Short mmCIF file of C-alpha atoms and ligand atoms in Angstrom, two decimals:
data_model
loop_
_atom_site.label_atom_id
_atom_site.label_comp_id
_atom_site.label_asym_id
_atom_site.label_seq_id
_atom_site.Cartn_x
_atom_site.Cartn_y
_atom_site.Cartn_z
CA UNK A 80 -17.08 17.05 20.13
CA UNK A 81 -16.14 15.99 23.47
CA UNK A 82 -13.88 13.01 24.64
CA UNK A 83 -16.15 9.75 24.21
CA UNK A 84 -15.15 6.94 26.97
CA UNK A 85 -12.93 4.92 25.35
CA UNK A 86 -9.72 2.67 26.63
CA UNK A 87 -6.24 1.77 24.99
CA UNK A 88 -5.32 -1.41 25.82
CA UNK A 89 -1.40 -1.38 25.86
CA UNK A 90 -0.67 -5.02 25.78
CA UNK A 91 3.28 -4.64 25.20
CA UNK A 92 4.98 -3.58 28.91
CA UNK A 93 7.89 -3.48 26.95
CA UNK A 94 10.22 -2.17 23.79
CA UNK A 95 9.26 -5.82 22.47
CA UNK A 96 11.62 -6.99 20.25
CA UNK A 97 10.65 -10.63 20.05
CA UNK A 98 11.42 -11.80 16.21
CA UNK A 99 14.65 -12.21 14.05
CA UNK A 100 15.44 -9.58 11.87
CA UNK A 101 13.91 -10.91 8.73
CA UNK A 102 10.36 -11.39 9.94
CA UNK A 103 7.96 -9.50 8.86
CA UNK A 104 6.84 -8.79 13.01
CA UNK A 105 10.84 -7.56 13.86
CA UNK A 106 9.66 -4.12 14.08
CA UNK A 107 8.26 -2.15 16.35
CA UNK A 108 4.17 -1.71 15.96
CA UNK A 109 2.18 -1.34 19.24
CA UNK A 110 4.91 0.34 20.95
CA UNK A 111 5.59 3.22 18.18
CA UNK A 112 2.33 4.32 17.36
CA UNK A 113 1.26 4.70 21.12
CA UNK A 114 4.54 7.05 21.32
CA UNK A 115 2.86 8.61 18.42
CA UNK A 116 -0.21 9.16 20.62
CA UNK A 117 0.94 10.46 23.29
CA UNK A 118 2.97 12.36 20.71
CA UNK A 119 0.67 14.52 20.28
CA UNK A 120 -0.33 15.05 23.73
CA UNK A 121 -3.79 12.03 22.68
CA UNK A 122 -3.57 10.20 25.66
CA UNK A 123 -4.99 10.57 29.78
CA UNK A 124 -3.65 8.23 32.16
CA UNK A 125 -7.22 7.08 32.87
CA UNK A 126 -7.95 6.45 29.09
CA UNK A 127 -5.24 3.53 29.06
CA UNK A 128 -4.85 0.61 31.14
CA UNK A 129 -1.91 -1.80 31.37
CA UNK A 130 -2.51 -5.97 29.30
CA UNK A 131 -2.35 -8.61 31.84
CA UNK A 132 -1.29 -11.88 29.78
CA UNK A 133 -4.58 -13.94 30.15
CA UNK A 134 -4.84 -16.81 32.12
CA UNK A 135 -4.71 -20.68 30.78
CA UNK A 136 -8.69 -21.47 32.00
CA UNK A 137 -9.42 -18.09 29.57
CA UNK A 138 -7.21 -19.46 26.78
CA UNK A 139 -8.93 -22.37 26.79
CA UNK A 140 -12.32 -20.74 26.11
CA UNK A 141 -11.35 -21.58 22.34
CA UNK A 142 -7.78 -22.73 22.48
CA UNK A 143 -6.98 -26.80 23.34
CA UNK A 144 -5.16 -27.59 26.48
CA UNK A 145 -1.98 -29.49 24.46
CA UNK A 146 -1.87 -26.67 22.50
CA UNK A 147 -1.35 -24.27 25.37
CA UNK A 148 0.59 -26.29 27.51
CA UNK A 149 3.23 -26.37 24.35
CA UNK A 150 3.42 -22.88 24.43
CA UNK A 151 3.81 -22.49 27.95
CA UNK A 152 6.48 -25.37 27.39
CA UNK A 153 8.34 -24.08 24.84
CA UNK A 154 9.37 -20.72 26.91
CA UNK A 155 9.67 -22.47 29.89
CA UNK A 156 12.78 -24.71 28.70
CA UNK A 157 13.70 -22.29 26.57
CA UNK A 158 13.21 -24.47 22.99
CA UNK A 159 10.31 -26.05 21.69
CA UNK A 160 9.55 -29.91 21.66
CA UNK A 161 11.02 -31.95 19.03
CA UNK A 162 7.61 -33.48 18.73
CA UNK A 163 5.37 -29.94 19.19
CA UNK A 164 7.05 -28.49 15.98
CA UNK A 165 4.70 -30.01 13.64
CA UNK A 166 1.63 -31.14 15.98
CA UNK A 167 1.30 -26.92 16.69
CA UNK A 168 2.36 -25.51 13.49
CA UNK A 169 5.51 -23.25 15.96
CA UNK A 170 8.95 -23.47 15.15
CA UNK A 171 8.54 -22.71 11.43
CA UNK A 172 9.55 -19.11 9.50
CA UNK A 173 6.10 -18.16 9.37
CA UNK A 174 5.06 -18.97 13.41
CA UNK A 175 9.28 -18.98 14.89
CA UNK A 176 10.59 -19.98 18.47
CA UNK A 177 10.95 -16.64 20.13
CA UNK A 178 11.48 -16.21 23.79
CA UNK A 179 8.19 -15.44 26.11
CA UNK A 180 6.31 -17.54 23.05
CA UNK A 181 3.86 -17.78 25.98
CA UNK A 182 3.79 -14.79 27.65
CA UNK A 183 3.57 -12.12 25.10
CA UNK A 184 0.62 -13.96 22.73
CA UNK A 185 -1.14 -14.48 26.22
CA UNK A 186 -0.70 -11.08 27.67
CA UNK A 187 -2.25 -9.68 23.48
CA UNK A 188 -4.97 -11.41 24.21
CA UNK A 189 -5.47 -10.67 28.15
CA UNK A 190 -5.86 -7.50 25.98
CA UNK A 191 -8.85 -7.89 23.50
CA UNK A 192 -10.74 -10.07 26.90
CA UNK A 193 -9.76 -6.66 28.81
CA UNK A 194 -10.52 -4.43 25.65
CA UNK A 195 -14.32 -6.95 25.84
CA UNK A 196 -15.39 -6.47 29.22
CA UNK A 197 -14.18 -2.12 28.90
CA UNK A 198 -17.07 -2.51 26.40
CA UNK A 199 -19.55 -4.16 28.50
CA UNK A 200 -19.21 -1.56 31.32
CA UNK A 201 -19.82 0.94 29.09
CA UNK A 202 -15.88 1.87 27.10
CA UNK A 203 -15.20 1.78 23.40
CA UNK A 204 -12.09 -0.60 23.62
CA UNK A 205 -9.58 -0.88 20.64
CA UNK A 206 -6.78 -2.96 21.48
CA UNK A 207 -3.84 -2.53 19.44
CA UNK A 208 -1.74 -5.44 19.95
CA UNK A 209 -4.95 -7.89 19.82
CA UNK A 210 -6.20 -8.94 16.55
CA UNK A 211 -4.06 -12.26 15.63
CA UNK A 212 -7.23 -13.57 13.30
CA UNK A 213 -4.85 -16.16 12.49
CA UNK A 214 -4.43 -18.76 15.60
CA UNK A 215 -6.56 -22.12 15.25
CA UNK A 216 -7.25 -23.99 18.63
CA UNK A 217 -4.41 -26.44 18.22
CA UNK A 218 -2.57 -24.37 15.88
CA UNK A 219 -0.30 -21.57 14.81
CA UNK A 220 -1.43 -20.01 11.68
CA UNK A 221 -0.15 -17.44 9.96
CA UNK A 222 2.36 -15.45 12.92
CA UNK A 223 -0.21 -16.05 14.97
CA UNK A 224 -0.41 -18.49 18.21
CA UNK A 225 -3.66 -17.10 20.03
CA UNK A 226 -6.59 -15.71 18.11
CA UNK A 227 -7.60 -12.78 21.21
CA UNK A 228 -10.36 -11.54 18.43
CA UNK A 229 -12.47 -15.06 18.97
CA UNK A 230 -11.71 -14.67 23.20
CA UNK A 231 -13.31 -11.57 22.95
CA UNK A 232 -15.82 -12.34 20.83
CA UNK A 233 -16.43 -15.06 23.54
CA UNK A 234 -16.55 -12.90 26.85
CA UNK A 235 -18.83 -10.30 24.76
CA UNK A 236 -21.23 -13.64 23.88
CA UNK A 237 -20.68 -14.75 28.26
CA UNK A 238 -22.93 -11.02 28.29
CA UNK A 239 -25.25 -12.87 25.47
CA UNK A 240 -24.36 -10.38 23.54
CA UNK A 241 -24.56 -10.63 19.57
CA UNK A 242 -21.73 -9.79 17.86
CA UNK A 243 -20.51 -8.90 14.67
CA UNK A 244 -16.70 -8.82 13.80
CA UNK A 245 -16.31 -7.37 10.63
CA UNK A 246 -12.33 -7.24 9.45
CA UNK A 247 -10.27 -4.74 7.20
CA UNK A 248 -7.02 -6.42 7.78
CA UNK A 249 -5.65 -7.74 3.78
CA UNK A 250 -6.26 -11.22 4.22
CA UNK A 251 -8.89 -13.15 5.51
CA UNK A 252 -10.63 -14.14 8.76
CA UNK A 253 -10.29 -17.50 8.78
CA UNK A 254 -9.38 -18.33 11.92
CA UNK A 255 -12.37 -15.76 13.87
CA UNK A 256 -14.58 -17.35 11.00
CA UNK A 257 -13.95 -21.14 11.51
CA UNK A 258 -13.83 -20.25 15.25
CA UNK A 259 -17.64 -19.20 14.98
CA UNK A 260 -19.44 -21.17 11.89
CA UNK A 261 -21.85 -23.12 14.30
CA UNK A 262 -22.05 -19.99 16.20
CA UNK A 263 -25.57 -18.23 14.69
CA UNK A 264 -25.00 -15.40 17.50
CA UNK A 265 -21.68 -14.18 16.02
CA UNK A 266 -21.41 -12.93 12.16
CA UNK A 267 -18.08 -12.41 10.51
CA UNK A 268 -17.26 -10.27 7.75
CA UNK A 269 -14.14 -10.28 6.01
CA UNK A 270 -13.00 -7.79 2.82
CA UNK A 271 -9.04 -9.40 2.24
CA UNK A 272 -7.06 -10.02 -0.43
CA UNK A 273 -8.47 -13.03 -3.24
CA UNK A 274 -6.64 -16.03 -1.29
CA UNK A 275 -6.52 -17.02 -5.14
CA UNK A 276 -3.53 -15.53 -4.88
CA UNK A 277 -2.35 -14.14 -0.92
CA UNK A 278 -2.00 -15.55 1.99
CA UNK A 279 -4.01 -18.05 3.39
CA UNK A 280 -4.36 -19.40 -0.51
CA UNK A 281 -7.86 -21.26 0.81
CA UNK A 282 -10.79 -20.08 1.83
CA UNK A 283 -11.89 -16.60 1.67
CA UNK A 284 -14.47 -16.79 -1.49
CA UNK A 285 -17.99 -14.82 -1.88
CA UNK A 286 -19.55 -18.21 -2.67
CA UNK A 287 -18.33 -18.96 0.76
CA UNK A 288 -20.72 -19.10 3.74
CA UNK A 289 -20.43 -20.85 6.54
CA UNK A 290 -23.19 -23.29 5.54
CA UNK A 291 -21.39 -26.41 6.61
CA UNK A 292 -23.97 -26.38 10.03
CA UNK A 293 -26.85 -25.51 8.20
CA UNK A 294 -26.66 -21.53 9.01
CA UNK A 295 -24.86 -18.56 7.25
CA UNK A 296 -22.64 -17.79 9.71
CA UNK A 297 -19.54 -15.66 6.87
CA UNK A 298 -19.89 -13.09 4.85
CA UNK A 299 -16.44 -12.74 2.58
CA UNK A 300 -15.82 -10.10 0.21
CA UNK A 301 -12.05 -10.87 -1.65
CA UNK A 302 -10.36 -8.55 -3.53
CA UNK A 303 -8.64 -7.75 -6.53
CA UNK A 304 -5.10 -7.05 -6.63
CA UNK A 305 -4.25 -3.38 -6.38
CA UNK A 306 -8.15 -1.76 -5.04
CA UNK A 307 -7.86 1.54 -3.91
CA UNK A 308 -10.36 3.55 -2.40
CA UNK A 309 -12.50 4.06 -4.26
CA UNK A 310 -13.16 0.83 -5.01
CA UNK A 311 -13.00 -0.85 -1.79
CA UNK A 312 -15.29 2.26 -0.29
CA UNK A 313 -17.92 0.76 -3.52
CA UNK A 314 -17.32 -3.10 -2.28
CA UNK A 315 -17.61 -1.78 1.53
CA UNK A 316 -20.28 -0.13 1.80
CA UNK A 317 -22.65 -2.65 -0.74
CA UNK A 318 -22.35 -5.11 2.25
CA UNK A 319 -21.54 -3.38 5.70
CA UNK A 320 -25.33 -1.25 6.12
CA UNK A 321 -26.79 -4.79 4.40
CA UNK A 322 -25.40 -6.97 7.03
CA UNK A 323 -25.38 -4.73 10.23
CA UNK A 324 -29.49 -4.27 9.79
CA UNK A 325 -29.69 -8.10 8.95
CA UNK A 326 -27.63 -9.30 11.59
CA UNK A 327 -29.00 -6.26 13.81
CA UNK A 328 -25.76 -6.82 16.82
CA UNK A 329 -25.22 -6.08 20.59
CA UNK A 330 -21.78 -5.05 19.73
CA UNK A 331 -19.28 -4.84 16.88
CA UNK A 332 -15.40 -6.18 16.77
CA UNK A 333 -13.54 -4.86 14.14
CA UNK A 334 -10.03 -6.32 13.47
CA UNK A 335 -8.49 -3.49 12.07
CA UNK A 336 -4.99 -4.20 10.37
CA UNK A 337 -2.95 -1.62 7.66
CA UNK A 338 -1.62 -4.41 5.68
CA UNK A 339 -4.52 -2.75 3.09
CA UNK A 340 -2.60 0.21 2.93
CA UNK A 341 -0.20 0.60 -0.29
CA UNK A 342 2.45 0.37 0.63
CA UNK A 343 2.09 -2.52 2.91
CA UNK A 344 5.52 -4.80 2.14
CA UNK A 345 2.96 -7.39 2.59
CA UNK A 346 -0.22 -5.98 0.99
CA UNK A 347 -1.35 -5.95 -2.38
CA UNK A 348 -3.64 -3.54 -2.37
CA UNK A 349 -4.03 0.29 -3.22
CA UNK A 350 -5.39 2.45 -0.07
CA UNK A 351 -5.07 5.18 1.37
CA UNK A 352 -4.52 5.63 5.43
CA UNK A 353 -6.93 8.60 4.41
CA UNK A 354 -10.02 5.80 3.53
CA UNK A 355 -8.81 3.55 6.15
CA UNK A 356 -9.55 6.41 9.01
CA UNK A 357 -13.24 6.77 6.81
CA UNK A 358 -13.69 2.55 6.88
CA UNK A 359 -12.97 3.41 10.71
CA UNK A 360 -14.64 5.90 10.76
CA UNK A 361 -18.66 4.91 9.13
CA UNK A 362 -18.13 1.47 11.57
CA UNK A 363 -17.46 3.75 14.39
CA UNK A 364 -21.13 6.09 13.40
CA UNK A 365 -23.09 3.15 12.79
CA UNK A 366 -22.62 0.92 15.67
CA UNK A 367 -24.60 -0.15 18.30
CA UNK A 368 -24.61 2.51 21.43
CA UNK A 369 -25.08 2.04 25.28
CA UNK A 370 -28.15 3.77 26.77
CA UNK A 371 -25.18 7.46 26.64
CA UNK A 372 -24.62 6.93 23.27
CA UNK A 373 -21.15 5.12 23.50
CA UNK A 374 -20.16 3.56 20.79
CA UNK A 375 -20.02 -1.25 21.48
CA UNK A 376 -17.49 -1.37 19.45
CA UNK A 377 -14.16 -3.19 19.92
CA UNK A 378 -11.20 -2.63 18.12
CA UNK A 379 -7.91 -4.51 17.79
CA UNK A 380 -5.37 -4.50 15.86
CA UNK A 381 -3.75 -7.37 13.05
CA UNK A 382 -1.34 -7.07 10.28
CA UNK A 383 0.51 -4.12 8.76
CA UNK A 384 4.43 -4.26 8.75
CA UNK A 385 5.33 -1.20 7.13
CA UNK A 386 6.14 0.73 10.91
CA UNK A 387 5.38 3.99 9.99
CA UNK A 388 1.77 3.68 8.33
CA UNK A 389 0.93 2.04 10.97
CA UNK A 390 1.94 4.01 14.13
CA UNK A 391 -0.09 6.44 11.85
CA UNK A 392 -3.21 4.82 10.89
CA UNK A 393 -3.46 3.44 14.70
CA UNK A 394 -2.79 7.40 16.14
CA UNK A 395 -5.81 7.90 13.50
CA UNK A 396 -7.96 5.51 14.90
CA UNK A 397 -6.87 6.64 18.16
CA UNK A 398 -7.72 9.61 17.95
CA UNK A 399 -11.21 9.01 16.28
CA UNK A 400 -12.63 6.27 18.48
CA UNK A 401 -11.54 8.33 21.91
CA UNK A 402 -13.62 11.42 19.55
CA UNK A 403 -10.00 14.06 18.93
CA UNK A 404 -9.33 16.35 16.81
CA UNK A 405 -5.64 15.60 15.61
CA UNK A 406 -4.14 17.99 13.03
CA UNK A 407 -2.30 16.54 9.75
CA UNK A 408 1.20 18.14 11.10
CA UNK A 409 3.60 15.82 13.33
CA UNK A 410 4.73 16.79 16.76
CA UNK A 411 8.75 17.26 16.49
CA UNK A 412 8.52 14.70 19.05
CA UNK A 413 6.70 12.52 16.94
CA UNK A 414 8.67 12.94 13.81
CA UNK A 415 11.22 11.54 16.09
CA UNK A 416 10.06 8.80 17.17
CA UNK A 417 9.35 7.47 13.14
CA UNK A 418 12.47 8.30 12.30
CA UNK A 419 14.11 6.28 15.36
CA UNK A 420 12.19 3.26 14.16
CA UNK A 421 15.06 3.01 11.46
CA UNK A 422 12.48 1.90 8.90
CA UNK A 423 13.70 2.98 5.05
CA UNK A 424 11.39 5.01 4.03
CA UNK A 425 12.43 5.37 0.70
CA UNK A 426 9.93 6.23 -1.72
CA UNK A 427 6.99 7.29 2.02
CA UNK A 428 9.34 9.32 3.01
CA UNK A 429 8.01 12.42 1.81
CA UNK A 430 4.58 11.56 3.49
CA UNK A 431 6.08 10.96 6.47
CA UNK A 432 5.12 14.62 8.04
CA UNK A 433 1.59 14.36 7.34
CA UNK A 434 -0.90 11.45 9.37
CA UNK A 435 -2.96 11.56 6.96
CA UNK A 436 -1.83 12.03 3.70
CA UNK A 437 -0.36 9.04 1.52
CA UNK A 438 1.85 7.72 -1.10
CA UNK A 439 -1.88 6.91 -3.58
CA UNK A 440 -1.47 8.91 -7.16
CA UNK A 441 -4.21 6.95 -9.20
CA UNK A 442 -4.63 7.86 -13.02
CA UNK A 443 -7.79 7.68 -12.64
CA UNK A 444 -9.10 7.96 -9.11
CA UNK A 445 -12.82 7.44 -8.60
CA UNK A 446 -12.20 4.60 -11.65
CA UNK A 447 -14.29 1.10 -10.71
CA UNK A 448 -12.66 -1.68 -12.29
CA UNK A 449 -15.39 -4.40 -14.36
CA UNK A 450 -13.78 -7.32 -11.25
CA UNK A 451 -14.94 -4.82 -8.73
CA UNK A 452 -18.89 -4.32 -9.90
CA UNK A 453 -19.20 -7.31 -10.56
CA UNK A 454 -18.12 -7.92 -6.79
CA UNK A 455 -20.36 -5.29 -5.51
CA UNK A 456 -23.61 -6.83 -8.05
CA UNK A 457 -22.87 -10.77 -6.30
CA UNK A 458 -23.03 -8.97 -2.59
CA UNK A 459 -26.41 -8.34 -2.53
CA UNK A 460 -26.76 -12.18 -3.81
CA UNK A 461 -24.89 -13.60 -1.20
CA UNK A 462 -26.51 -16.01 1.02
CA UNK A 463 -26.86 -14.74 4.12
CA UNK A 464 -28.80 -11.53 2.67
CA UNK A 465 -30.83 -14.01 0.18
CA UNK A 466 -32.49 -15.75 3.25
ZN1 ZN B 687 -2.82 -8.92 7.21
#
């Protein structure tokens, strides 16, 4: 298999460590993934595009002028305005103040707009710094300041395309769902930890179908704690192809957060890197195509709070998207980059010399819980499939 036309957006200009040490995002993420990809020599110079900062007018396709101005002012003044903290959920533990708190998220967002333009131009695009799916039009939520998936989708909509958004991050893609509730040309599909036990603690139920505007524009698959590979595959297969066939999108946007992986410190699911990559491959193989066969697929990063798991999963993902086969044994330079992440790998350490393996050891690997079985039976009864 030859290389596909694929672009990796590098929306991190240098090693950014903007968050305080106790924040889950105070770890190397995109830069580490790109280091590992380069260690594999799996990125040609004509495949990488530096991310650009989104223009204020672009951010305003979705975000309110007041909210954008508040972030710009915080960056310019080196501090948040007191009133802006409560008004926009800024300066909280979840959405802390940091230097360049406008520029860094605006660059991740510019990257997703560029990714959309690459897809329109006939290439697959991957923006690992993107995937900030919780941000709202007028507030930050859940570590997310600007909602780059929404803006990437809006760029595809400007080309007149119908978009299927699929979110495999461990958390409900609530900000993207909310943004497109009233747009019948965008279908959002999210598989995530049930909000009965996980952030954002509301919405995201199977029954929540976004019928507020009279249409059904969203499909949610809540996952029980400890959902493992065989269970995830069962639910994904129950929902993916039926959604694709019914909606018939012009393009697919995949939010590929890695916090669904077993060892993630914030995730409570039990999936392997191999399963993550299999799901991404199914999406790649079934996405709509350009005339030359290139998938019309935009991929963003997302959550993922275990840097070694994340870098390995996104390296495997880039290989898949770009049409490369990588050996499982991580090259010496890659191993050095992972060690340099300064992360206490504890019980997972023995697995980190292999790109695809991880610590998932089910006593009965194929056993599907009754709860999962029930969800699989309920999916075809979802209003989207019935109408
Ligand atoms: Zn997440």
